[in-house]
Short mmCIF file of C-alpha atoms in Angstrom, two decimals:
data_model
loop_
_atom_site.label_atom_id
_atom_site.label_comp_id
_atom_site.label_asym_id
_atom_site.label_seq_id
_atom_site.Cartn_x
_atom_site.Cartn_y
_atom_site.Cartn_z
CA MET J 1 247.93 -49.78 125.34
CA LYS J 2 248.61 -45.85 124.68
CA ARG J 3 244.67 -45.87 126.54
CA PHE J 4 245.86 -47.66 129.52
CA ILE J 5 249.06 -45.27 129.83
CA ILE J 6 246.94 -42.19 129.75
CA ILE J 7 244.52 -43.85 132.27
CA LEU J 8 247.54 -44.29 134.48
CA LEU J 9 249.04 -40.89 134.07
CA ILE J 10 245.51 -39.82 135.14
CA GLY J 11 245.72 -42.18 138.08
CA LEU J 12 249.20 -40.64 139.23
CA VAL J 13 247.98 -37.24 138.89
CA ALA J 14 244.94 -38.03 141.25
CA TYR J 15 247.18 -39.88 143.66
CA SER J 16 249.67 -36.86 143.92
CA SER J 17 247.29 -34.22 144.20
CA ARG J 18 245.37 -36.34 146.92
CA SER J 19 245.92 -33.82 149.82
CA LEU J 20 243.72 -31.51 147.45
CA TRP J 21 240.79 -33.75 147.54
CA LEU J 22 241.57 -36.27 150.74
CA ASP J 23 240.13 -34.50 153.53
CA SER J 24 236.97 -33.32 151.58
CA ALA J 25 236.15 -37.08 150.80
CA LYS J 26 237.13 -38.43 154.45
CA SER J 27 233.84 -35.95 155.34
CA LEU J 28 231.46 -38.03 153.21
CA VAL J 29 232.46 -41.04 155.78
CA PRO J 30 229.70 -41.46 158.20
CA PRO J 31 231.04 -39.59 161.68
CA SER J 32 230.10 -43.09 163.69
CA PHE J 33 232.51 -44.90 160.99
CA ILE J 34 235.00 -42.58 161.82
CA ASP J 35 234.70 -42.88 165.44
CA SER J 36 234.99 -46.70 165.22
CA PHE J 37 237.58 -47.19 162.91
CA GLN J 38 239.62 -43.90 162.86
CA SER J 39 240.43 -43.92 158.77
CA ILE J 40 240.62 -45.20 155.54
CA ASP J 41 243.65 -46.03 154.54
CA PHE J 42 244.84 -45.16 151.37
CA SER J 43 248.44 -46.01 151.01
CA ASN J 44 248.22 -49.32 149.35
CA PHE J 45 245.52 -48.60 146.91
CA SER J 46 246.37 -49.92 143.63
CA TRP J 47 245.34 -47.72 140.42
CA GLU J 48 246.11 -50.88 138.15
CA ALA J 49 243.00 -52.44 140.24
CA ILE J 50 240.61 -50.13 138.69
CA ASP J 51 241.12 -51.11 134.85
CA GLU J 52 238.30 -53.40 135.16
CA SER J 53 235.94 -50.94 135.81
CA ILE J 54 236.89 -48.59 133.37
CA LYS J 55 237.01 -50.72 130.95
CA SER J 56 233.16 -51.85 131.44
CA PHE J 57 232.77 -48.25 129.91
CA LEU J 58 234.83 -48.87 126.90
CA SER J 59 233.67 -50.86 123.95
CA ALA J 60 235.37 -53.91 123.06
CA ASP J 61 236.65 -52.26 120.08
CA ASP J 62 238.43 -49.53 121.68
CA TYR J 63 239.77 -51.22 124.80
CA VAL J 64 243.11 -52.68 123.82
CA GLU J 65 244.48 -55.52 126.72
CA PRO J 66 247.29 -54.66 128.31
CA ASP J 67 250.61 -56.27 128.18
CA GLU J 68 250.41 -57.30 131.73
CA PRO J 69 247.17 -58.97 133.62
CA VAL J 70 245.67 -56.26 135.42
CA GLY J 71 243.46 -56.88 138.90
CA ILE J 72 243.49 -56.41 142.20
CA GLU J 73 246.39 -57.76 144.22
CA PHE J 74 245.74 -59.26 147.64
CA PRO J 75 248.30 -59.51 150.16
CA ASP J 76 249.88 -62.66 150.95
CA LEU J 77 247.72 -64.77 153.05
CA VAL J 78 248.80 -65.20 157.18
CA GLY J 79 248.55 -68.45 158.62
CA PRO J 80 247.80 -72.12 157.88
CA ASP J 81 244.85 -73.20 156.26
CA SER J 82 240.88 -72.86 157.28
CA SER J 83 241.17 -76.59 159.40
CA LEU J 84 243.64 -75.31 161.81
CA PHE J 85 240.68 -74.23 163.73
CA SER J 86 236.91 -76.00 164.67
CA VAL J 87 233.87 -74.98 166.87
CA HIS J 88 232.79 -77.96 168.63
CA ASN J 89 234.26 -80.31 166.17
CA ILE J 90 232.45 -78.30 162.89
CA GLU J 91 234.53 -76.94 160.17
CA LEU J 92 233.86 -74.88 157.27
CA GLY J 93 232.56 -76.85 154.48
CA ASP J 94 230.97 -79.77 156.90
CA THR J 95 227.49 -80.43 155.95
CA ARG J 96 224.37 -79.59 157.70
CA ALA J 97 223.74 -83.33 157.92
CA ILE J 98 227.45 -83.51 159.86
CA VAL J 99 226.06 -80.54 162.16
CA GLU J 100 222.78 -82.07 163.36
CA GLU J 101 223.92 -85.58 163.84
CA ASP J 102 226.30 -84.40 166.39
CA VAL J 103 224.00 -81.12 167.87
CA GLY J 104 220.49 -81.61 166.71
CA SER J 105 217.84 -78.93 165.31
CA PRO J 106 218.83 -75.23 165.71
CA LYS J 107 217.33 -73.48 168.50
CA ARG J 108 216.48 -70.29 166.17
CA VAL J 109 217.37 -69.11 162.53
CA THR J 110 217.83 -65.77 161.70
CA GLU J 111 219.22 -63.32 159.26
CA ASN J 112 222.85 -62.25 159.54
CA GLU J 113 224.63 -59.61 157.83
CA TYR J 114 226.03 -61.94 155.40
CA GLY J 115 222.59 -62.62 153.60
CA LEU J 116 222.54 -65.77 155.04
CA ASN J 117 220.94 -67.31 158.68
CA TRP J 118 223.03 -67.72 161.74
CA GLU J 119 221.39 -70.84 163.15
CA ALA J 120 221.81 -71.06 167.11
CA TYR J 121 222.58 -74.66 168.18
CA HIS J 122 222.69 -75.15 172.63
CA GLU J 123 221.08 -76.59 175.27
CA GLU J 124 219.53 -73.83 177.43
CA TYR J 125 222.61 -71.74 176.65
CA HIS J 126 224.96 -74.51 177.36
CA ARG J 127 227.27 -75.33 174.50
CA PHE J 128 226.42 -72.04 172.46
CA MET J 129 227.46 -72.04 168.86
CA MET J 130 226.01 -70.49 165.72
CA VAL J 131 226.13 -71.71 162.33
CA ALA J 132 225.67 -70.33 159.01
CA TYR J 133 225.09 -72.38 155.50
CA ASP J 134 224.83 -71.79 152.12
CA GLU J 135 222.43 -72.85 149.65
CA GLU J 136 223.65 -76.16 149.39
CA ASN J 137 223.74 -76.62 153.12
CA ARG J 138 227.72 -76.54 153.50
CA VAL J 139 229.21 -74.76 156.49
CA LYS J 140 230.13 -71.03 155.77
CA GLY J 141 230.49 -69.41 159.18
CA LEU J 142 230.92 -70.48 162.50
CA TYR J 143 230.70 -68.63 166.20
CA THR J 144 230.88 -69.47 169.70
CA ASN J 145 231.52 -67.63 172.90
CA GLN J 146 232.08 -70.82 174.86
CA ASP J 147 234.62 -73.23 175.39
CA LEU J 148 234.39 -75.20 171.95
CA ILE J 149 237.05 -73.74 170.39
CA ALA J 150 239.67 -76.39 169.17
CA SER J 151 242.85 -76.32 166.83
CA THR J 152 244.68 -79.34 165.32
CA GLU J 153 248.17 -77.47 165.32
CA THR J 154 247.82 -74.72 167.65
CA GLU J 155 247.77 -74.68 171.63
CA ILE J 156 245.07 -71.99 171.40
CA GLN J 157 241.57 -72.23 173.06
CA PHE J 158 239.12 -70.62 174.92
CA GLY J 159 240.86 -69.09 177.71
CA SER J 160 244.39 -68.44 175.59
CA ASN J 161 246.09 -65.01 176.26
CA LYS J 162 246.27 -62.64 173.38
CA ALA J 163 250.22 -63.09 173.43
CA GLU J 164 250.04 -66.56 173.32
CA VAL J 165 247.92 -65.96 170.13
CA ARG J 166 249.59 -63.48 168.39
CA ASP J 167 252.86 -65.46 169.17
CA GLN J 168 251.09 -68.67 166.99
CA LEU J 169 249.63 -67.05 164.53
CA GLY J 170 251.38 -63.86 163.86
CA ASP J 171 250.52 -60.21 163.33
CA PRO J 172 246.35 -60.00 163.08
CA GLN J 173 245.57 -57.94 159.98
CA THR J 174 244.77 -54.28 160.70
CA SER J 175 242.46 -53.48 157.95
CA MET J 176 239.69 -55.32 155.69
CA ARG J 177 239.37 -54.25 151.98
CA LYS J 178 235.71 -53.62 151.20
CA GLY J 179 236.00 -52.85 146.97
CA PHE J 180 238.72 -50.27 146.49
CA PHE J 181 239.34 -49.13 150.22
CA ASN J 182 241.17 -51.01 153.10
CA TYR J 183 239.24 -49.89 156.51
CA GLN J 184 241.10 -49.79 159.19
CA LEU J 185 239.89 -52.21 162.06
CA ASN J 186 239.96 -52.48 165.95
CA GLN J 187 241.74 -49.62 167.22
CA ASP J 188 240.85 -51.05 170.87
CA GLU J 189 242.51 -54.33 170.10
CA GLU J 190 239.62 -56.05 171.48
CA TYR J 191 239.72 -58.41 168.61
CA ASP J 192 242.09 -59.56 166.32
CA LEU J 193 241.34 -60.58 162.67
CA PHE J 194 243.76 -63.24 160.47
CA GLU J 195 243.20 -64.04 157.01
CA LEU J 196 243.62 -67.65 156.49
CA ASP J 197 243.99 -69.57 153.04
CA ASP J 198 240.54 -69.25 152.54
CA SER J 199 238.79 -67.93 155.78
CA TYR J 200 238.84 -64.87 157.88
CA LEU J 201 239.46 -65.83 161.57
CA THR J 202 238.22 -63.54 164.37
CA ILE J 203 239.64 -63.97 167.73
CA PHE J 204 237.90 -61.57 170.65
CA TYR J 205 239.43 -61.08 173.86
CA ASP J 206 237.78 -60.18 177.47
CA LYS J 207 239.78 -57.39 178.85
CA HIS J 208 238.19 -58.14 182.09
CA ARG J 209 240.04 -61.36 182.28
CA ASP J 210 243.41 -60.55 181.17
CA ASP J 211 242.98 -60.05 177.43
CA THR J 212 242.31 -64.19 177.31
CA VAL J 213 240.12 -65.79 174.47
CA THR J 214 236.37 -65.38 174.99
CA ALA J 215 235.16 -65.79 171.45
CA ILE J 216 235.63 -66.90 167.88
CA GLN J 217 234.28 -66.33 164.53
CA ILE J 218 235.16 -67.90 161.52
CA ILE J 219 233.85 -67.06 158.29
CA ASP J 220 234.17 -67.87 154.51
CA TYR J 221 236.91 -66.07 152.35
CA ASP J 222 234.41 -66.08 149.32
CA LEU J 223 231.59 -65.28 151.74
CA GLU J 224 233.43 -62.18 153.20
CA GLN J 225 234.66 -61.10 150.05
CA SER J 226 230.93 -60.94 148.51
CA LYS J 227 230.06 -58.77 151.47
CA ARG J 228 231.48 -55.29 149.71
CA THR J 229 230.71 -52.74 152.11
CA LEU J 230 231.07 -52.67 156.08
CA TYR J 231 227.22 -52.34 157.23
CA THR J 232 224.92 -54.33 155.36
CA GLU J 233 221.50 -52.34 154.09
CA GLU J 234 218.61 -53.01 156.25
CA SER J 235 215.61 -54.67 156.14
CA GLN J 236 212.94 -56.11 158.56
CA ALA J 237 214.54 -59.42 158.64
CA LEU J 238 218.23 -58.13 159.49
CA ARG J 239 216.53 -55.81 162.07
CA GLU J 240 215.00 -58.86 163.68
CA GLY J 241 218.25 -61.01 163.33
CA PHE J 242 220.50 -58.46 165.01
CA GLU J 243 217.61 -58.45 167.96
CA TYR J 244 217.39 -62.07 168.56
CA GLN J 245 220.93 -62.35 168.12
CA LEU J 246 221.91 -60.00 170.52
CA PHE J 247 219.15 -61.94 173.14
CA ASP J 248 220.86 -65.26 172.43
CA LEU J 249 224.31 -63.84 173.05
CA THR J 250 223.25 -62.37 176.27
CA ASN J 251 222.07 -65.26 177.28
CA SER J 252 225.14 -67.54 176.50
CA SER J 253 227.44 -65.34 178.55
CA ARG J 254 225.25 -65.49 181.39
CA SER J 255 225.19 -69.06 181.09
CA MET J 256 228.59 -69.50 181.36
CA ASN J 257 228.66 -67.15 184.02
CA GLU J 258 226.47 -69.62 186.15
CA LEU J 259 223.35 -66.77 186.07
CA PRO J 260 219.87 -67.31 185.62
CA LEU J 261 218.72 -67.09 181.98
CA LEU J 262 216.72 -63.86 180.59
CA THR J 263 213.17 -64.28 179.27
CA TRP J 264 212.19 -62.54 175.94
CA ASP J 265 209.80 -59.57 176.36
CA ASP J 266 208.49 -58.45 173.26
CA PRO J 267 206.69 -55.30 174.66
CA VAL J 268 209.68 -54.12 176.36
CA ARG J 269 211.42 -54.86 172.74
CA GLU J 270 209.11 -52.29 171.28
CA THR J 271 210.17 -49.69 173.99
CA ALA J 272 213.86 -50.53 172.92
CA ARG J 273 213.10 -50.23 169.27
CA LYS J 274 211.37 -46.74 169.47
CA HIS J 275 214.58 -45.63 171.28
CA SER J 276 216.65 -46.92 168.41
CA THR J 277 214.86 -45.59 165.78
CA ASP J 278 214.59 -42.35 167.46
CA MET J 279 218.03 -42.21 167.81
CA ALA J 280 218.80 -43.35 164.03
CA LEU J 281 216.29 -40.65 162.95
CA ASN J 282 217.19 -37.94 164.93
CA GLU J 283 221.42 -38.57 164.83
CA TYR J 284 222.22 -38.60 168.88
CA PHE J 285 222.87 -41.47 171.08
CA GLY J 286 222.20 -41.75 174.41
CA HIS J 287 220.23 -43.30 177.54
CA THR J 288 218.28 -39.96 177.61
CA ASN J 289 216.21 -38.81 174.43
CA LEU J 290 215.21 -35.51 173.01
CA GLU J 291 212.62 -34.82 175.09
CA GLY J 292 214.35 -35.37 178.15
CA LYS J 293 213.08 -38.56 178.91
CA SER J 294 214.83 -41.17 180.64
CA PRO J 295 215.05 -45.16 179.69
CA PHE J 296 212.60 -45.37 182.96
CA ASP J 297 210.81 -42.75 181.65
CA ARG J 298 210.32 -44.47 178.59
CA MET J 299 209.24 -47.80 180.11
CA ALA J 300 206.63 -46.05 182.28
CA ASP J 301 205.14 -44.41 179.26
CA ASP J 302 204.58 -47.86 177.58
CA ASN J 303 203.14 -49.07 180.68
CA ILE J 304 205.55 -51.60 181.75
CA ARG J 305 206.21 -52.29 185.62
CA PHE J 306 209.55 -53.32 186.88
CA THR J 307 210.98 -53.36 190.12
CA THR J 308 214.94 -53.19 188.88
CA ALA J 309 215.88 -52.26 185.25
CA GLY J 310 218.83 -51.31 183.21
CA GLU J 311 219.73 -50.26 179.38
CA ASN J 312 222.64 -50.92 177.25
CA LEU J 313 223.42 -48.92 174.20
CA ALA J 314 225.43 -49.89 171.10
CA TYR J 315 226.10 -47.97 167.82
CA GLY J 316 228.07 -48.57 164.60
CA GLN J 317 229.01 -52.52 165.33
CA PHE J 318 228.71 -54.20 162.04
CA SER J 319 227.14 -56.98 163.57
CA SER J 320 225.30 -58.33 166.75
CA ILE J 321 228.47 -60.60 167.51
CA PHE J 322 230.56 -57.47 167.18
CA ALA J 323 228.15 -54.96 169.34
CA HIS J 324 228.11 -57.74 172.12
CA GLU J 325 231.46 -58.63 172.61
CA GLY J 326 232.34 -54.66 172.39
CA LEU J 327 229.27 -54.31 175.45
CA MET J 328 230.97 -57.47 177.09
CA ASN J 329 234.24 -55.00 177.16
CA SER J 330 232.53 -52.02 178.53
CA LEU J 331 232.15 -52.60 182.77
CA GLY J 332 228.99 -50.53 182.85
CA HIS J 333 227.70 -52.74 179.86
CA ARG J 334 228.79 -56.30 181.12
CA GLU J 335 227.33 -55.60 184.93
CA ASN J 336 224.00 -55.35 183.55
CA ILE J 337 224.47 -58.10 180.79
CA LEU J 338 225.76 -60.29 183.77
CA LYS J 339 223.17 -58.79 186.76
CA LYS J 340 222.13 -61.83 188.30
CA GLU J 341 218.58 -59.84 189.61
CA PHE J 342 217.58 -59.19 185.87
CA ARG J 343 215.30 -61.55 184.34
CA ASN J 344 213.82 -60.12 181.37
CA LEU J 345 215.39 -58.68 178.17
CA GLY J 346 213.97 -56.99 175.02
CA VAL J 347 216.08 -56.29 172.49
CA GLY J 348 215.25 -53.21 169.61
CA VAL J 349 217.15 -52.47 166.61
CA ASP J 350 217.19 -49.78 163.90
CA PHE J 351 219.68 -48.24 161.11
CA ASN J 352 220.10 -45.07 160.28
CA ASP J 353 220.65 -43.68 156.60
CA ASP J 354 224.30 -45.28 155.80
CA SER J 355 222.98 -48.73 157.15
CA GLN J 356 224.40 -48.02 160.38
CA PRO J 357 222.79 -50.12 163.34
CA TYR J 358 221.58 -48.60 166.68
CA TYR J 359 221.09 -51.50 169.00
CA THR J 360 219.08 -50.92 172.73
CA GLU J 361 218.91 -53.66 175.29
CA LYS J 362 216.23 -53.44 177.99
CA PHE J 363 216.71 -55.50 180.74
CA PHE J 364 214.31 -55.60 184.02
CA THR J 365 212.35 -57.59 186.49
CA ARG J 366 209.12 -57.00 187.34
#
């Protein structure tokens, strides 16, 4: 007990002197993280929560169990249970057999940021959804940006207004706990995050259609908590996953707007990926590279012929889903995604040393 009191006193001294070290600590956070999330919130940090970590450094003989149980105290869970929402009548916990009896086999399987796969189901991008399964083939994640959202106890659906959502679900989460930190989320209010009994529900809004519901993501609570950082360590599989997911999300949006579907183009994907790699390595973000070459110059260098072309860039979003929803809420990027004259698309992704992804989309017509 005496050792625990000493540890607690050390923690209190560190907390009371935080003004001396907090600014220096913040400087260690990658700039894009600050741009996206603004700050790290230390106000709810619980010093008791570090006891388990300290405990691992002490021998069993030295450590005396405190009188009260020690651990991280999570806030009261918000909202109803996870069965409240479904996508295409699929809920978390359903089996692959249930899903595929209804919608058939997936059209594409790609790795996602949770170490699982997103499996995309659609009919020429109509009725588009993505499902993540665990090793037992149970649904652990769901996403759609089409009118496939259903709720058993609320009136929330595709096209509902943000005010209606908050009126029925309450205040959204303003931060996400990862490890010992609470990261501030969504300063632009382009989406709301709700922590349910055993899931995280993210509802995305379309700023250009009066802040109405445009997409939904449901992630199993334990799966989200197993992801201890905002950014997933880079890998070739994750890079390709983000690239193909962004392509599929784009075609799903075009399908919803009754536009011609785009064809994947490998050569322009390489052009896009080279630009993402260049930005990540050289720590810049822009359409013109450090040699002064425009997107069209870079396509010409790679012998890609086109009559019209466009480029979208995104940086720092921790998944292809958040990147796409953010691009759709930016008018210029949205215009490229929904431009009826485009016929081809290649997406290139790479990561900086902090595992933050850079996304480059290259649209064109021959």
